[in-house]
Structure formats: structure tokens, C-alpha cells
Amino acid sequence: DRDVSWALEGCLDIKTKFLWHESSDLNDVDSIVLPGGFSYGDYLRCGAIARFSPLINALHDFVKSGRRVLGICNGCQFMSGLNSIITGAEGWPQFTRNDSDQYECRLVQLKIEESKSIFFDGMAGSIIPVMVSHGEGKAVFSTKESNVVARYVDPLHRTTKHYPFNPNGSEEGAAGVCNNDGRIMIMMPHPERTYLAKQYSWSPKEWNHYSPWFKMFDNAYQFAKKN
């Protein structure tokens, strides 16, 4: 039930907003993750609303300094609306209502594209199941798409915009993008919900403890250590 989902996200957001307002000094922060459900629930333009947060000025300085940002779901919507302050993000899409006109919460398959994303280093060509959980995840580009890091694919591993394999109707199956140098990435699906093998109802034995999504977060850690 979508209303229940909104209510739960709203409850979680109470804690988040306190952290948000009390942590406006980002001088000692190396990387930022803006997660799903971080702002005002999943409803019409929720990510856009967050742009009025008191943290915006600090975030502006943060991205200008060359540090790293990952935006997931609501965080993806939020960052897509700030593309004007992010170098190399001019071609980013906006995220609009799903073509299905309903909230989609289930597994889909993503293909990782060749890109400069520091998060997806060494992962190009991988096709991995991932959770989606959004009502407004359709990527709409105002210019020719660029810097796409992952696409929705069908069971034959072909890029698709068709439902249900593409949960929202994104153009060219786009599920996420990065900026030109790859240090800032936004995506609609939720890899953080499926980085452990036990988070799937079934997984290959060779996955052991972690799913392939774990590499995405290890990449960010390794990059931060070197930089």
C-alpha cells in the first residue's frame, strides 16, 4: 500500500531531518550518501522539495571541492535537481512519474555500463538483480543522454523501456548517471538493499556472503583511501 509506504518513510525522516540540520558543517566529511526515503517520502517531487534544506549551501561547497556523492532513489531525485551546481552534470535527466502510474517495489535486472563512475569501476558488463522501490523513477533527458552508468534489461539482457522489466519507462532504460569525472553518481534502484546474498530469496552459491553489489561500495572505500 503506497500510503503505508509514505507514512513509514515519513517516520524515518523525523530522525533524518534532525541529523540533516545538525550536521550542516561538512568540512570533515569525505563522502556523502543521500539514501532513499531521506526526504519527505516518495511522492510528487519529494526530491525537489529537499533542495530548500538548510544544508544546500554546505552541499554546494562540498561538490565544488571535488569530494564524492552517491544519491539513491529520493537522493537521486534530489541531486538531479542540483545538476546546475555539479560540474559535468549538465546532461542529467529529471525523474518523473512511473509510466505504470503506481509505486513499484520488486527486483529488476540492471546492466552496468562502461563509464567513469568510481563506484562501478571494474563492473562494466555485469548484469545483476537489484531492488527498486519508487513511484517517480522515470528518467527524462532534456538533451541527448550522457554518462549513463546502468540500464534496465529484459530476461535476454537487452536494454528495455518496456514494463515490467523497466519499472518506470525510463528512456533507453537509463537507471542512473554520473558526472563527467565519475565522483558523483545518482541512481534510482537500491543496491544497498541487495549487497548481501541473504537479501535475495535465491542466489548462486558462488556469491557466498556478498552479492556483486558489494563491489560498488568497496570501490568507493578503496577510492577514498587513495584520495
Tab-separated table of C-alpha atoms in Angstrom:
chain	number	residue	atom	x	y	z
A	1	ASP	CA	0.000	0.000	0.000
A	2	ARG	CA	1.574	3.245	-1.138
A	3	ASP	CA	0.062	5.332	1.695
A	4	VAL	CA	1.603	2.999	4.253
A	5	SER	CA	4.943	3.314	2.482
A	6	TRP	CA	4.742	7.092	2.633
A	7	ALA	CA	3.857	7.016	6.335
A	8	LEU	CA	6.792	4.752	7.161
A	9	GLU	CA	9.204	6.909	5.202
A	10	GLY	CA	7.810	9.970	6.968
A	11	CYS	CA	8.524	8.392	10.367
A	12	LEU	CA	12.059	7.543	9.355
A	13	ASP	CA	12.505	11.078	8.071
A	14	ILE	CA	11.961	12.552	11.537
A	15	LYS	CA	15.377	11.261	12.629
A	16	THR	CA	16.949	12.146	9.314
A	17	LYS	CA	15.866	15.773	9.473
A	18	PHE	CA	17.451	16.226	12.892
A	19	LEU	CA	20.720	14.782	11.611
A	20	TRP	CA	20.374	16.876	8.468
A	21	HIS	CA	20.031	20.170	10.339
A	22	GLU	CA	22.623	19.405	12.997
A	23	SER	CA	25.289	18.322	10.513
A	24	SER	CA	25.487	21.331	8.211
A	25	ASP	CA	29.290	21.598	8.573
A	26	LEU	CA	30.747	19.201	6.018
A	27	ASN	CA	34.384	20.234	6.293
A	28	ASP	CA	35.389	16.956	7.902
A	29	VAL	CA	33.246	14.773	5.632
A	30	ASP	CA	34.948	12.819	2.863
A	31	SER	CA	31.905	11.375	1.088
A	32	ILE	CA	28.126	11.773	1.260
A	33	VAL	CA	25.386	9.245	0.568
A	34	LEU	CA	21.859	10.587	0.112
A	35	PRO	CA	19.695	7.470	0.584
A	36	GLY	CA	16.184	6.537	-0.429
A	37	GLY	CA	13.493	7.786	1.931
A	38	PHE	CA	15.791	10.508	3.248
A	39	SER	CA	13.403	13.334	2.444
A	40	TYR	CA	9.650	13.727	2.683
A	41	GLY	CA	8.659	10.246	1.453
A	42	ASP	CA	8.212	9.028	-2.119
A	43	TYR	CA	5.601	11.308	-3.617
A	44	LEU	CA	5.300	14.028	-6.221
A	45	ARG	CA	8.573	15.977	-6.473
A	46	CYS	CA	9.744	14.896	-2.988
A	47	GLY	CA	13.396	15.073	-4.010
A	48	ALA	CA	12.870	18.567	-5.393
A	49	ILE	CA	11.395	19.778	-2.108
A	50	ALA	CA	14.604	18.847	-0.304
A	51	ARG	CA	16.511	21.419	-2.331
A	52	PHE	CA	15.199	24.017	0.139
A	53	SER	CA	17.035	22.280	3.008
A	54	PRO	CA	19.424	24.480	5.073
A	55	LEU	CA	22.151	22.023	4.060
A	56	ILE	CA	22.170	23.194	0.444
A	57	ASN	CA	24.859	25.830	0.871
A	58	ALA	CA	27.176	23.344	2.573
A	59	LEU	CA	26.441	20.746	-0.090
A	60	HIS	CA	27.198	23.268	-2.823
A	61	ASP	CA	30.669	23.845	-1.365
A	62	PHE	CA	31.115	20.095	-0.881
A	63	VAL	CA	30.548	19.155	-4.522
A	64	LYS	CA	32.676	22.061	-5.730
A	65	SER	CA	35.577	20.784	-3.625
A	66	GLY	CA	35.868	17.535	-5.610
A	67	ARG	CA	34.579	15.145	-2.953
A	68	ARG	CA	32.251	12.201	-3.573
A	69	VAL	CA	28.467	11.936	-3.537
A	70	LEU	CA	26.118	8.979	-4.110
A	71	GLY	CA	22.381	9.610	-4.446
A	72	ILE	CA	19.900	6.712	-4.282
A	73	CYS	CA	16.153	6.957	-5.047
A	74	ASN	CA	14.978	10.152	-3.261
A	75	GLY	CA	18.639	11.133	-3.098
A	76	CYS	CA	18.818	10.589	-6.853
A	77	GLN	CA	15.822	12.898	-7.409
A	78	PHE	CA	17.367	15.460	-5.087
A	79	MET	CA	20.762	15.520	-6.778
A	80	SER	CA	19.290	15.525	-10.293
A	81	GLY	CA	17.665	18.847	-9.428
A	82	LEU	CA	21.029	20.274	-8.378
A	83	ASN	CA	22.828	19.451	-11.622
A	84	SER	CA	23.454	23.151	-12.249
A	85	ILE	CA	25.952	23.261	-9.366
A	86	ILE	CA	27.688	19.982	-10.295
A	87	THR	CA	30.481	20.162	-12.843
A	88	GLY	CA	29.875	17.692	-15.663
A	89	ALA	CA	26.229	17.006	-14.783
A	90	GLU	CA	24.605	19.310	-17.324
A	91	GLY	CA	23.055	16.404	-19.244
A	92	TRP	CA	21.455	14.705	-16.252
A	93	PRO	CA	17.771	13.742	-16.524
A	94	GLN	CA	14.872	14.679	-14.298
A	95	PHE	CA	12.850	11.876	-12.699
A	96	THR	CA	9.095	11.807	-13.238
A	97	ARG	CA	6.082	9.617	-12.502
A	98	ASN	CA	6.396	5.935	-13.442
A	99	ASP	CA	4.605	5.026	-16.673
A	100	SER	CA	2.655	2.441	-14.660
A	101	ASP	CA	1.271	5.309	-12.547
A	102	GLN	CA	1.921	3.268	-9.431
A	103	TYR	CA	4.571	2.551	-6.847
A	104	GLU	CA	6.938	-0.233	-7.978
A	105	CYS	CA	8.738	-2.319	-5.349
A	106	ARG	CA	10.457	-5.517	-6.570
A	107	LEU	CA	13.571	-6.961	-8.182
A	108	VAL	CA	14.671	-5.967	-11.676
A	109	GLN	CA	17.868	-6.597	-13.637
A	110	LEU	CA	20.460	-3.913	-14.294
A	111	LYS	CA	23.333	-3.931	-16.729
A	112	ILE	CA	26.322	-1.865	-15.631
A	113	GLU	CA	27.614	0.324	-18.463
A	114	GLU	CA	31.149	1.438	-19.241
A	115	SER	CA	31.524	4.808	-17.520
A	116	LYS	CA	33.857	6.924	-15.413
A	117	SER	CA	31.893	6.193	-12.238
A	118	ILE	CA	34.271	5.475	-9.368
A	119	PHE	CA	31.519	3.338	-7.821
A	120	PHE	CA	31.264	0.992	-10.814
A	121	ASP	CA	34.981	0.652	-11.533
A	122	GLY	CA	35.621	-2.833	-12.945
A	123	MET	CA	31.915	-3.704	-13.077
A	124	ALA	CA	31.055	-2.826	-16.699
A	125	GLY	CA	29.105	-5.563	-18.422
A	126	SER	CA	27.784	-7.068	-15.178
A	127	ILE	CA	24.069	-7.914	-15.113
A	128	ILE	CA	22.790	-8.019	-11.539
A	129	PRO	CA	19.322	-8.229	-9.922
A	130	VAL	CA	18.545	-5.205	-7.767
A	131	MET	CA	15.637	-3.852	-5.745
A	132	VAL	CA	13.565	-0.911	-6.968
A	133	SER	CA	11.195	0.953	-4.687
A	134	HIS	CA	9.844	4.161	-6.176
A	135	GLY	CA	6.848	5.930	-7.648
A	136	GLU	CA	8.781	8.531	-9.622
A	137	GLY	CA	11.774	6.906	-11.254
A	138	LYS	CA	11.339	7.625	-14.961
A	139	ALA	CA	14.490	9.290	-16.300
A	140	VAL	CA	13.613	12.013	-18.813
A	141	PHE	CA	16.508	13.704	-20.614
A	142	SER	CA	16.149	17.237	-21.963
A	143	THR	CA	19.234	16.749	-24.136
A	144	LYS	CA	20.956	13.698	-25.578
A	145	GLU	CA	21.604	11.235	-22.769
A	146	SER	CA	25.140	11.060	-21.430
A	147	ASN	CA	27.108	9.398	-18.629
A	148	VAL	CA	24.531	6.624	-18.112
A	149	VAL	CA	26.008	4.153	-15.615
A	150	ALA	CA	23.337	1.412	-15.642
A	151	ARG	CA	20.293	0.344	-17.661
A	152	TYR	CA	17.264	-1.860	-17.093
A	153	VAL	CA	17.400	-5.041	-19.165
A	154	ASP	CA	14.922	-7.793	-20.050
A	155	PRO	CA	15.429	-11.564	-19.479
A	156	LEU	CA	17.507	-11.712	-22.690
A	157	HIS	CA	19.744	-8.952	-21.277
A	158	ARG	CA	18.589	-6.402	-23.845
A	159	THR	CA	18.164	-2.775	-22.814
A	160	THR	CA	14.459	-2.105	-22.422
A	161	LYS	CA	11.959	0.612	-21.631
A	162	HIS	CA	9.095	-1.891	-21.503
A	163	TYR	CA	7.219	-2.791	-18.342
A	164	PRO	CA	7.678	-4.773	-16.110
A	165	PHE	CA	11.408	-5.245	-16.828
A	166	ASN	CA	11.806	-1.490	-16.874
A	167	PRO	CA	9.746	-0.461	-13.827
A	168	ASN	CA	9.237	3.163	-14.793
A	169	GLY	CA	9.648	3.654	-18.561
A	170	SER	CA	12.993	5.483	-18.426
A	171	GLU	CA	14.343	6.488	-21.830
A	172	GLU	CA	16.873	3.962	-23.169
A	173	GLY	CA	16.404	2.015	-19.936
A	174	ALA	CA	18.516	4.532	-18.017
A	175	ALA	CA	18.659	3.740	-14.300
A	176	GLY	CA	21.431	6.118	-13.211
A	177	VAL	CA	24.059	8.616	-14.322
A	178	CYS	CA	27.344	10.073	-13.112
A	179	ASN	CA	29.083	13.390	-13.697
A	180	ASN	CA	31.968	13.695	-16.149
A	181	ASP	CA	34.722	12.719	-13.692
A	182	GLY	CA	32.669	9.920	-12.110
A	183	ARG	CA	32.913	11.029	-8.483
A	184	ILE	CA	29.206	11.911	-8.240
A	185	MET	CA	26.646	9.269	-9.168
A	186	ILE	CA	22.885	9.034	-8.847
A	187	MET	CA	20.656	6.017	-9.442
A	188	MET	CA	17.040	5.036	-8.813
A	189	PRO	CA	17.450	1.339	-7.834
A	190	HIS	CA	18.602	0.306	-4.356
A	191	PRO	CA	21.895	-1.653	-4.424
A	192	GLU	CA	22.225	-1.125	-0.659
A	193	ARG	CA	19.206	-3.411	-0.194
A	194	THR	CA	20.792	-6.262	-2.110
A	195	TYR	CA	24.521	-6.236	-1.321
A	196	LEU	CA	24.252	-9.397	0.803
A	197	ALA	CA	23.464	-12.784	-0.730
A	198	LYS	CA	20.915	-13.469	2.037
A	199	GLN	CA	18.874	-10.447	0.939
A	200	TYR	CA	17.764	-12.463	-2.109
A	201	SER	CA	15.259	-15.324	-1.952
A	202	TRP	CA	17.804	-17.279	-4.014
A	203	SER	CA	21.379	-16.588	-5.012
A	204	PRO	CA	24.195	-18.543	-6.722
A	205	LYS	CA	26.422	-20.483	-4.329
A	206	GLU	CA	29.486	-18.675	-5.673
A	207	TRP	CA	28.177	-15.426	-4.222
A	208	ASN	CA	28.909	-16.810	-0.748
A	209	HIS	CA	28.239	-13.932	1.696
A	210	TYR	CA	28.146	-10.863	-0.563
A	211	SER	CA	26.309	-10.153	-3.803
A	212	PRO	CA	28.121	-8.424	-6.703
A	213	TRP	CA	26.752	-5.082	-5.463
A	214	PHE	CA	29.231	-5.187	-2.587
A	215	LYS	CA	31.977	-4.241	-5.060
A	216	MET	CA	30.253	-0.921	-5.688
A	217	PHE	CA	30.683	0.102	-2.047
A	218	ASP	CA	34.163	-1.386	-1.777
A	219	ASN	CA	35.136	0.654	-4.849
A	220	ALA	CA	34.064	3.832	-3.057
A	221	TYR	CA	36.056	2.824	0.031
A	222	GLN	CA	39.177	1.993	-1.956
A	223	PHE	CA	38.931	5.261	-3.901
A	224	ALA	CA	38.595	7.263	-0.689
A	225	LYS	CA	41.688	5.563	0.780
A	226	LYS	CA	43.753	6.538	-2.254
A	227	ASN	CA	42.461	10.078	-2.473
